[in-house]
């Protein structure tokens, strides 16, 4: 089974509208979950992380994500999209069963229309 | 803020040649990683390195690959005899610990094998 599944390969929103990037994970143990963003020709930048503390996690640039164990989800949201948010977003899980190595989702490309 | 730096940003080589990709991790980090991302595909784990030895490696990391920390600052990935399918973006990452410690990524080296 996939360790992490990003349900949408491409999401397009208008500037100023909400963003929802979906992620489901698979883990028998208590996972740590991350969202990374990759702008064109740039490296991977950490947006936020969940590590068994508060289930609602706030990150940089106004993004947040909620860990829902019952749904095995860790969706990324932002109330109002900005043009600079256009990038590739990766949901990442690490857990004991993966030898604590990071397992990446396939990525979601976010396009923001003016 | 300290960064992971990778050189070169783009490397072009001929099939069968050896390449060395270089990385300078964040200075007080103890764990080092290489990931790769073939164009249009997901980010894949290659290898992790701790205490001067490989701690984990994926199926991709076969005998053609090797890693080294030749001094106190550099962390290198060597591909002994490159193949066309080695063309990808290679990311170096480091972290202070395992488990819920996020990885800090470099900007990547784009390797093109012709």
CSV table of C-alpha atoms in Angstrom, one decimal, chain A residues 14-98:
chain,number,residue,atom,x,y,z
A,14,UNK,CA,-8.3,31.9,-8.3
A,15,UNK,CA,-6.3,34.5,-6.3
A,16,UNK,CA,-8.0,35.3,-3.0
A,17,UNK,CA,-10.0,32.0,-2.9
A,18,UNK,CA,-9.3,29.1,-0.4
A,19,UNK,CA,-6.8,26.4,-1.1
A,20,UNK,CA,-7.3,22.7,-0.2
A,21,UNK,CA,-4.6,20.2,-1.0
A,22,UNK,CA,-5.5,16.7,0.1
A,23,UNK,CA,-3.3,14.0,1.6
A,24,UNK,CA,-4.0,10.6,3.0
A,25,UNK,CA,-1.4,8.5,4.8
A,26,UNK,CA,-0.9,4.9,5.7
A,27,UNK,CA,0.8,4.0,9.0
A,28,UNK,CA,0.3,1.5,11.7
A,29,UNK,CA,2.3,3.6,14.1
A,30,UNK,CA,2.2,7.2,15.2
A,31,UNK,CA,3.4,9.0,12.1
A,32,UNK,CA,5.1,12.3,11.7
A,33,UNK,CA,3.7,14.3,8.8
A,34,UNK,CA,5.0,17.2,6.9
A,35,UNK,CA,4.2,19.4,4.0
A,36,UNK,CA,7.0,20.7,1.8
A,37,UNK,CA,6.7,23.2,-1.1
A,38,UNK,CA,8.9,23.3,-4.2
A,39,UNK,CA,9.0,26.4,-6.3
A,40,UNK,CA,10.4,26.1,-9.8
A,41,UNK,CA,14.2,25.5,-9.9
A,42,UNK,CA,14.3,25.6,-6.1
A,43,UNK,CA,14.8,23.1,-3.3
A,44,UNK,CA,12.1,21.7,-1.0
A,45,UNK,CA,11.1,24.1,1.8
A,46,UNK,CA,9.3,22.9,4.9
A,47,UNK,CA,5.8,24.5,5.3
A,48,UNK,CA,4.7,22.8,8.5
A,49,UNK,CA,5.0,19.6,10.5
A,50,UNK,CA,2.8,17.4,12.7
A,51,UNK,CA,4.6,15.4,15.4
A,52,UNK,CA,1.8,14.2,17.8
A,53,UNK,CA,1.2,17.5,19.5
A,54,UNK,CA,-1.7,19.8,18.5
A,55,UNK,CA,-3.7,18.3,15.6
A,56,UNK,CA,-4.1,21.6,13.9
A,57,UNK,CA,-0.7,22.8,12.7
A,58,UNK,CA,0.1,26.3,11.5
A,59,UNK,CA,2.9,26.8,9.1
A,60,UNK,CA,4.5,29.5,7.1
A,61,UNK,CA,2.8,31.8,4.5
A,62,UNK,CA,-0.6,31.3,6.1
A,63,UNK,CA,-0.8,27.6,5.5
A,64,UNK,CA,-2.2,25.1,8.0
A,65,UNK,CA,-3.0,21.5,8.1
A,66,UNK,CA,-5.2,19.3,10.4
A,67,UNK,CA,-4.2,15.8,11.4
A,68,UNK,CA,-7.3,13.5,11.5
A,69,UNK,CA,-6.4,10.1,12.7
A,70,UNK,CA,-9.9,8.7,12.0
A,71,UNK,CA,-9.7,9.7,8.4
A,72,UNK,CA,-5.9,9.1,8.1
A,73,UNK,CA,-5.7,12.5,6.5
A,74,UNK,CA,-3.5,15.6,6.7
A,75,UNK,CA,-5.0,18.1,4.3
A,76,UNK,CA,-3.2,21.4,3.6
A,77,UNK,CA,-5.4,24.6,3.6
A,78,UNK,CA,-5.0,28.3,3.2
A,79,UNK,CA,-7.9,30.7,3.5
A,80,UNK,CA,-6.9,33.0,0.6
A,81,UNK,CA,-4.5,32.1,-2.2
A,82,UNK,CA,-1.8,34.4,-3.4
A,83,UNK,CA,-0.1,34.3,-6.8
A,84,UNK,CA,3.2,33.5,-5.0
A,85,UNK,CA,1.7,30.2,-3.7
A,86,UNK,CA,1.9,28.7,-7.2
A,87,UNK,CA,4.2,25.7,-6.7
A,88,UNK,CA,4.5,22.0,-6.2
A,89,UNK,CA,3.4,20.7,-2.8
A,90,UNK,CA,4.5,17.4,-1.3
A,91,UNK,CA,2.9,15.6,1.6
A,92,UNK,CA,5.5,13.5,3.5
A,93,UNK,CA,5.2,10.8,6.2
A,94,UNK,CA,7.8,9.3,8.4
A,95,UNK,CA,7.1,6.5,10.8
A,96,UNK,CA,8.8,3.6,12.5
A,97,UNK,CA,7.6,1.1,9.9
A,98,UNK,CA,9.4,3.1,7.3
